[in-house]
Amino acid sequence: MTLLLNRPDLMRSNNFINGQWCNSISEARYPVQNPATGEAFTTVANSTDADARAATAAAHAAFDGWRQQPAAVRAQFLKRWHALILEHTEDLARLISYEQGKPLAEARGEVAYGASYVDWFASEAVRTYGDIIPAPVSSKKLMVVKGPVGVVAAITPWNFPLAMIARKIAPALAAGCTVVAKPAEDTPLTALALVALAQEAGLPAGVLNIVTSSREQVSNVVGAWLDDSRVRKITFTGSTAVGKLLARESAATLKRLSLELGGNAPFIVFEDADLDAAVEGLMAAKFRNGGQTCVSPNRIYVQEAVYDAFAAKLVARVQSLRVGPGDHPDSQIGPMINARAVDKIEHHVQDALSQGATLLTGGQRLSEGVTNGPHYYAPTVLGDASHTMELAQDETFGPVAPLFRFRDETEVVEAANDTPYGLAGYFYSRDISRIWRLIDQLQTGIVGINEGALASESAPFGGVKESGYGREGSRYGLDDYMETKYLCQGNLA
Ligand code: SIN
């Protein structure tokens, strides 16, 4: 598998600060691996706190100029960027697939998905309306205007190397903020290509800056942003542990935070559900991106009366999934991102089996034929899962579907909510009263009702409880990058 691009110049390997591509000040580099083979195929800048501070200085200097641009000018930039992203779909998809592992067809879908946020926020940029408030006395006028929060630090994950950074940068730029960004250490190349296209779209120097760094340097880079009062907001997608750390460490400068953190999504199939639709919804939600998705169902509750029928249908569908490298035309599931990810999946499955789960299909690493690489794991279904198993407490983040039996609605709602997390929840039922009860009772920020594919640029994505706060996408997503300023004009005759 070789990485061939129509535009080889989209493969960038340096930081982009104040409109210039530059190596880390330390000149250090770190290797980027192809998850299909585990081999390093290029290096990128291994930035330190000095690079992070340089990025902040550039973003701070550019802020006034960018926020004072008419919203229509910022929208025009986003529209040009959107067009360039779509024009270079094939190259971006190849970069995603090569550094992250997902099949090319799915990577093309991610480009369209990420681009849709840029398009959405181009349209929203010109609708950041304020308000006129009826005053309690005739001598005053009360008004509200909205303005950008300032310099935003965007820290993004590896599972969607394009979509996650696009859905943070696009609303920030639309609102009039400037950005310093750090993509995940495993997947820097797609983000760098995206920034190269932003430069091509005519973004002024300093408005968008990006630095890459290895796992070992992350705390230095992010620490430089946390300590800096010029950075007014952190937007982060990743683990709850890191989200809590960011919340603690940014308290000294009271930054705004948007945290899209871990999930442990319940997926409930009631006995009155359309079982075929439930299986298809689960396939879409669970096996998208090989299960490496925050909204991926982690606990699948099936009511006793339909448990065996549902399990049989699911196993048949899962056994038809084809695993292989991203560039293989038949692949539906690629390699997992790295060795740590496969080790965790293997550990969760072994722990479940040792506690009485039954293996219905899968349950092992794959290392033969097209899956001859260190990071492939077979799509797996486990039966008779229970809440004492580690996979019930912690996201597996892999292609493992554990089935839990339940007797009644009260029991399953309690089990579904019995987690510190609350990102997404799904249920399948045809009983309208039950549907409204569940909507009310499920403690998640997103609810899929007879539907497995939830994400959309026009809808608010985000969680409750320890899955974080803030929303991405939709009109709510823009509010997260804006301050509300209250104006009171007095002494009117
Ligand atoms: C995520 O896994 O964090 C995002 C998934 C999505 O956008 O659907």
Tab-separated table of C-alpha atoms in Angstrom, residues 106-374:
chain	number	residue	atom	x	y	z
A	106	GLU	CA	-15.540	5.483	4.591
A	107	ALA	CA	-12.731	8.055	4.444
A	108	ARG	CA	-14.438	9.718	1.459
A	109	GLY	CA	-17.588	9.852	3.591
A	110	GLU	CA	-15.600	11.506	6.364
A	111	VAL	CA	-14.368	14.207	3.967
A	112	ALA	CA	-17.979	14.976	2.992
A	113	TYR	CA	-19.022	14.888	6.657
A	114	GLY	CA	-16.209	17.244	7.766
A	115	ALA	CA	-16.810	19.573	4.817
A	116	SER	CA	-20.490	19.801	5.733
A	117	TYR	CA	-19.525	21.566	8.995
A	118	VAL	CA	-17.496	24.127	7.046
A	119	ASP	CA	-20.449	24.765	4.745
A	120	TRP	CA	-22.875	24.929	7.661
A	121	PHE	CA	-20.825	27.475	9.604
A	122	ALA	CA	-20.226	29.557	6.462
A	123	SER	CA	-24.009	30.002	6.415
A	124	GLU	CA	-24.269	30.525	10.181
A	125	ALA	CA	-21.486	33.158	10.232
A	126	VAL	CA	-23.870	35.799	8.873
A	127	ARG	CA	-26.641	34.963	11.370
A	128	THR	CA	-24.988	35.803	14.692
A	129	TYR	CA	-27.886	38.030	15.664
A	130	GLY	CA	-28.095	40.035	18.831
A	131	ASP	CA	-31.259	41.074	20.670
A	132	ILE	CA	-33.297	44.080	21.757
A	133	ILE	CA	-34.792	43.607	25.214
A	134	PRO	CA	-37.938	45.542	26.264
A	135	ALA	CA	-36.630	47.887	28.989
A	136	PRO	CA	-38.413	48.110	32.354
A	137	VAL	CA	-38.117	51.933	32.238
A	138	SER	CA	-38.565	54.380	29.356
A	139	SER	CA	-35.220	56.149	29.927
A	140	LYS	CA	-33.162	53.084	28.937
A	141	LYS	CA	-32.555	50.857	25.920
A	142	LEU	CA	-31.302	47.310	26.587
A	143	MET	CA	-29.522	45.415	23.848
A	144	VAL	CA	-27.422	42.282	23.379
A	145	VAL	CA	-24.631	41.825	20.852
A	146	LYS	CA	-22.528	38.729	20.205
A	147	GLY	CA	-18.754	38.684	19.725
A	148	PRO	CA	-15.991	36.066	19.350
A	149	VAL	CA	-14.477	34.630	22.538
A	150	GLY	CA	-10.881	35.219	21.335
A	151	VAL	CA	-8.037	32.816	20.635
A	152	VAL	CA	-9.282	29.208	20.642
A	153	ALA	CA	-7.074	26.155	21.202
A	154	ALA	CA	-8.470	23.120	19.362
A	155	ILE	CA	-7.190	19.698	20.427
A	156	THR	CA	-8.491	16.898	18.251
A	157	PRO	CA	-8.632	13.078	18.236
A	158	TRP	CA	-7.361	10.460	15.786
A	159	ASN	CA	-10.628	8.635	15.050
A	160	PHE	CA	-11.924	11.287	12.599
A	161	PRO	CA	-8.738	13.113	11.537
A	162	LEU	CA	-10.641	15.537	9.280
A	163	ALA	CA	-14.183	15.834	10.600
A	164	MET	CA	-13.310	16.591	14.224
A	165	ILE	CA	-10.870	19.400	13.447
A	166	ALA	CA	-13.197	20.845	10.775
A	167	ARG	CA	-16.100	20.997	13.196
A	168	LYS	CA	-14.009	22.944	15.705
A	169	ILE	CA	-12.153	25.297	13.353
A	170	ALA	CA	-15.163	26.186	11.174
A	171	PRO	CA	-17.382	27.620	13.963
A	172	ALA	CA	-14.379	29.324	15.568
A	173	LEU	CA	-13.473	31.138	12.344
A	174	ALA	CA	-17.129	31.875	11.568
A	175	ALA	CA	-17.528	33.540	14.981
A	176	GLY	CA	-14.422	35.692	14.420
A	177	CYS	CA	-12.049	33.737	16.693
A	178	THR	CA	-8.498	32.859	15.717
A	179	VAL	CA	-7.197	29.353	16.285
A	180	VAL	CA	-4.210	27.384	17.507
A	181	ALA	CA	-4.696	23.675	16.831
A	182	LYS	CA	-3.004	20.421	17.723
A	183	PRO	CA	-4.144	17.263	15.917
A	184	ALA	CA	-3.783	13.828	17.502
A	185	GLU	CA	-0.221	12.530	17.470
A	186	ASP	CA	-1.279	9.444	15.420
A	187	THR	CA	-3.004	11.397	12.633
A	188	PRO	CA	-1.351	14.778	11.933
A	189	LEU	CA	-1.240	14.617	8.118
A	190	THR	CA	-4.913	15.104	7.280
A	191	ALA	CA	-5.101	18.125	9.586
A	192	LEU	CA	-2.011	19.659	7.997
A	193	ALA	CA	-3.506	19.137	4.514
A	194	LEU	CA	-6.715	20.777	5.660
A	195	VAL	CA	-4.756	23.791	6.886
A	196	ALA	CA	-2.851	23.918	3.553
A	197	LEU	CA	-6.244	24.189	1.817
A	198	ALA	CA	-7.318	26.935	4.235
A	199	GLN	CA	-4.172	28.847	3.284
A	200	GLU	CA	-5.028	28.305	-0.396
A	201	ALA	CA	-8.525	29.646	0.264
A	202	GLY	CA	-6.927	32.947	1.305
A	203	LEU	CA	-6.999	32.858	5.115
A	204	PRO	CA	-4.947	35.789	6.514
A	205	ALA	CA	-1.684	34.932	8.306
A	206	GLY	CA	-2.047	34.069	11.991
A	207	VAL	CA	-5.783	33.354	11.897
A	208	LEU	CA	-5.265	29.573	11.857
A	209	ASN	CA	-2.104	28.006	13.272
A	210	ILE	CA	-1.306	24.334	13.769
A	211	VAL	CA	1.442	22.506	15.614
A	212	THR	CA	2.042	18.749	15.732
A	213	SER	CA	3.615	16.842	18.581
A	214	SER	CA	4.334	13.341	19.851
A	215	ARG	CA	2.536	11.851	22.843
A	216	GLU	CA	5.567	12.697	25.005
A	217	GLN	CA	5.410	16.406	24.124
A	218	VAL	CA	1.617	16.888	24.330
A	219	SER	CA	1.620	18.127	27.899
A	220	ASN	CA	4.237	20.791	27.061
A	221	VAL	CA	2.345	22.053	24.023
A	222	VAL	CA	-1.076	22.044	25.652
A	223	GLY	CA	0.410	23.299	28.939
A	224	ALA	CA	1.664	26.407	27.137
A	225	TRP	CA	-1.907	27.112	26.003
A	226	LEU	CA	-3.458	26.329	29.375
A	227	ASP	CA	-1.136	28.758	31.173
A	228	ASP	CA	-1.621	31.564	28.661
A	229	SER	CA	-4.378	34.045	29.439
A	230	ARG	CA	-4.465	35.064	25.749
A	231	VAL	CA	-6.026	31.671	24.959
A	232	ARG	CA	-9.675	32.210	25.899
A	233	LYS	CA	-11.157	28.848	25.013
A	234	ILE	CA	-10.163	25.211	24.755
A	235	THR	CA	-12.169	22.859	22.581
A	236	PHE	CA	-11.252	19.216	23.018
A	237	THR	CA	-12.483	15.838	21.845
A	238	GLY	CA	-10.959	12.848	23.622
A	239	SER	CA	-10.947	10.971	26.888
A	240	THR	CA	-12.780	12.017	30.050
A	241	ALA	CA	-9.516	11.782	32.022
A	242	VAL	CA	-7.840	14.363	29.767
A	243	GLY	CA	-10.995	16.505	29.700
A	244	LYS	CA	-10.949	16.711	33.510
A	245	LEU	CA	-7.281	17.618	33.447
A	246	LEU	CA	-7.963	20.419	30.960
A	247	ALA	CA	-10.820	21.706	33.137
A	248	ARG	CA	-8.579	21.731	36.229
A	249	GLU	CA	-5.560	23.254	34.525
A	250	SER	CA	-7.467	25.980	32.702
A	251	ALA	CA	-9.179	27.140	35.898
A	252	ALA	CA	-6.386	29.608	36.723
A	253	THR	CA	-7.250	31.658	33.620
A	254	LEU	CA	-10.967	30.709	33.601
A	255	LYS	CA	-11.076	29.667	29.951
A	256	ARG	CA	-14.268	28.658	28.208
A	257	LEU	CA	-14.307	24.906	27.564
A	258	SER	CA	-16.061	22.634	25.089
A	259	LEU	CA	-15.396	19.032	26.034
A	260	GLU	CA	-16.600	16.141	23.897
A	261	LEU	CA	-15.445	13.221	26.013
A	262	GLY	CA	-15.879	9.502	26.430
A	263	GLY	CA	-19.175	7.713	25.942
A	264	ASN	CA	-20.400	4.310	27.036
A	265	ALA	CA	-23.477	4.289	24.851
A	266	PRO	CA	-26.401	2.006	25.645
A	267	PHE	CA	-28.361	0.517	22.724
A	268	ILE	CA	-31.695	-0.940	23.808
A	269	VAL	CA	-33.833	-3.335	21.787
A	270	PHE	CA	-37.350	-3.773	23.205
A	271	GLU	CA	-39.507	-6.789	22.380
A	272	ASP	CA	-41.857	-4.595	20.309
A	273	ALA	CA	-38.999	-3.336	18.079
A	274	ASP	CA	-38.597	-3.980	14.373
A	275	LEU	CA	-35.677	-6.406	14.837
A	276	ASP	CA	-34.311	-6.080	11.302
A	277	ALA	CA	-34.214	-2.290	11.620
A	278	ALA	CA	-32.557	-2.637	15.037
A	279	VAL	CA	-29.859	-4.930	13.623
A	280	GLU	CA	-29.183	-2.513	10.753
A	281	GLY	CA	-29.097	0.458	13.132
A	282	LEU	CA	-26.654	-1.374	15.369
A	283	MET	CA	-24.429	-2.333	12.427
A	284	ALA	CA	-24.270	1.318	11.355
A	285	ALA	CA	-23.649	2.678	14.834
A	286	LYS	CA	-21.388	-0.043	16.220
A	287	PHE	CA	-19.140	-0.929	13.282
A	288	ARG	CA	-18.702	2.526	11.744
A	289	ASN	CA	-14.990	3.334	11.894
A	290	GLY	CA	-14.381	-0.157	13.299
A	291	GLY	CA	-16.172	0.819	16.513
A	292	GLN	CA	-13.653	3.605	17.199
A	293	THR	CA	-16.306	6.269	17.717
A	294	CYS	CA	-17.419	8.068	20.884
A	295	VAL	CA	-21.079	7.404	20.065
A	296	SER	CA	-20.492	3.727	19.283
A	297	PRO	CA	-22.905	1.476	21.228
A	298	ASN	CA	-20.865	-0.124	23.991
A	299	ARG	CA	-23.649	-1.993	25.839
A	300	ILE	CA	-26.407	-3.635	23.815
A	301	TYR	CA	-29.455	-4.477	25.921
A	302	VAL	CA	-31.925	-6.910	24.354
A	303	GLN	CA	-35.250	-7.836	25.961
A	304	GLU	CA	-35.536	-11.536	26.871
A	305	ALA	CA	-38.354	-12.432	24.464
A	306	VAL	CA	-36.362	-11.334	21.387
A	307	TYR	CA	-32.813	-11.936	22.632
A	308	ASP	CA	-32.129	-15.166	20.709
A	309	ALA	CA	-33.719	-13.953	17.465
A	310	PHE	CA	-31.844	-10.644	17.632
A	311	ALA	CA	-28.530	-12.364	18.455
A	312	ALA	CA	-28.885	-14.767	15.506
A	313	LYS	CA	-29.643	-11.960	13.046
A	314	LEU	CA	-26.790	-9.843	14.381
A	315	VAL	CA	-24.232	-12.645	14.240
A	316	ALA	CA	-25.145	-13.364	10.600
A	317	ARG	CA	-24.627	-9.709	9.672
A	318	VAL	CA	-21.375	-9.379	11.641
A	319	GLN	CA	-19.955	-12.518	10.033
A	320	SER	CA	-20.505	-10.910	6.623
A	321	LEU	CA	-18.227	-7.931	7.473
A	322	ARG	CA	-14.962	-7.861	5.557
A	323	VAL	CA	-11.843	-6.741	7.388
A	324	GLY	CA	-8.771	-5.473	5.546
A	325	PRO	CA	-6.501	-2.556	4.761
A	326	GLY	CA	-8.069	0.773	3.926
A	327	ASP	CA	-7.091	0.688	0.263
A	328	HIS	CA	-8.477	-2.821	-0.377
A	329	PRO	CA	-11.724	-2.405	-2.358
A	330	ASP	CA	-13.593	-5.000	-0.252
A	331	SER	CA	-12.630	-3.705	3.189
A	332	GLN	CA	-15.440	-2.561	5.477
A	333	ILE	CA	-13.363	-2.496	8.663
A	334	GLY	CA	-9.725	-1.456	8.703
A	335	PRO	CA	-6.985	-1.950	11.277
A	336	MET	CA	-7.311	-0.429	14.726
A	337	ILE	CA	-5.247	2.717	15.237
A	338	ASN	CA	-2.313	1.238	17.190
A	339	ALA	CA	-1.056	-1.562	19.421
A	340	ARG	CA	-2.538	-0.025	22.605
A	341	ALA	CA	-5.985	-0.029	21.006
A	342	VAL	CA	-5.848	-3.718	20.020
A	343	ASP	CA	-4.448	-4.664	23.429
A	344	LYS	CA	-7.401	-2.947	25.133
A	345	ILE	CA	-9.945	-4.711	22.899
A	346	GLU	CA	-8.300	-8.067	23.512
A	347	HIS	CA	-8.238	-7.408	27.247
A	348	HIS	CA	-11.965	-6.473	27.331
A	349	VAL	CA	-12.942	-9.623	25.426
A	350	GLN	CA	-10.772	-11.897	27.586
A	351	ASP	CA	-12.124	-10.313	30.769
A	352	ALA	CA	-15.732	-10.785	29.560
A	353	LEU	CA	-15.141	-14.421	28.607
A	354	SER	CA	-13.473	-15.133	31.930
A	355	GLN	CA	-16.587	-13.748	33.673
A	356	GLY	CA	-19.052	-15.945	31.783
A	357	ALA	CA	-19.758	-14.155	28.475
A	358	THR	CA	-20.306	-16.452	25.503
A	359	LEU	CA	-18.397	-15.947	22.272
A	360	LEU	CA	-20.966	-15.787	19.447
A	361	THR	CA	-18.477	-14.785	16.727
A	362	GLY	CA	-15.008	-13.256	16.368
A	363	GLY	CA	-12.992	-12.818	19.535
A	364	GLN	CA	-9.473	-12.837	18.145
A	365	ARG	CA	-6.799	-10.793	16.421
A	366	LEU	CA	-6.529	-11.306	12.658
A	367	SER	CA	-3.111	-11.689	11.106
A	368	GLU	CA	-3.468	-13.686	7.908
A	369	GLY	CA	-4.073	-12.823	4.251
A	370	VAL	CA	-5.069	-9.192	3.674
A	371	THR	CA	-5.138	-8.681	7.440
A	372	ASN	CA	-1.485	-9.547	7.808
A	373	GLY	CA	-0.627	-6.678	10.139
A	374	PRO	CA	-0.384	-6.107	13.884
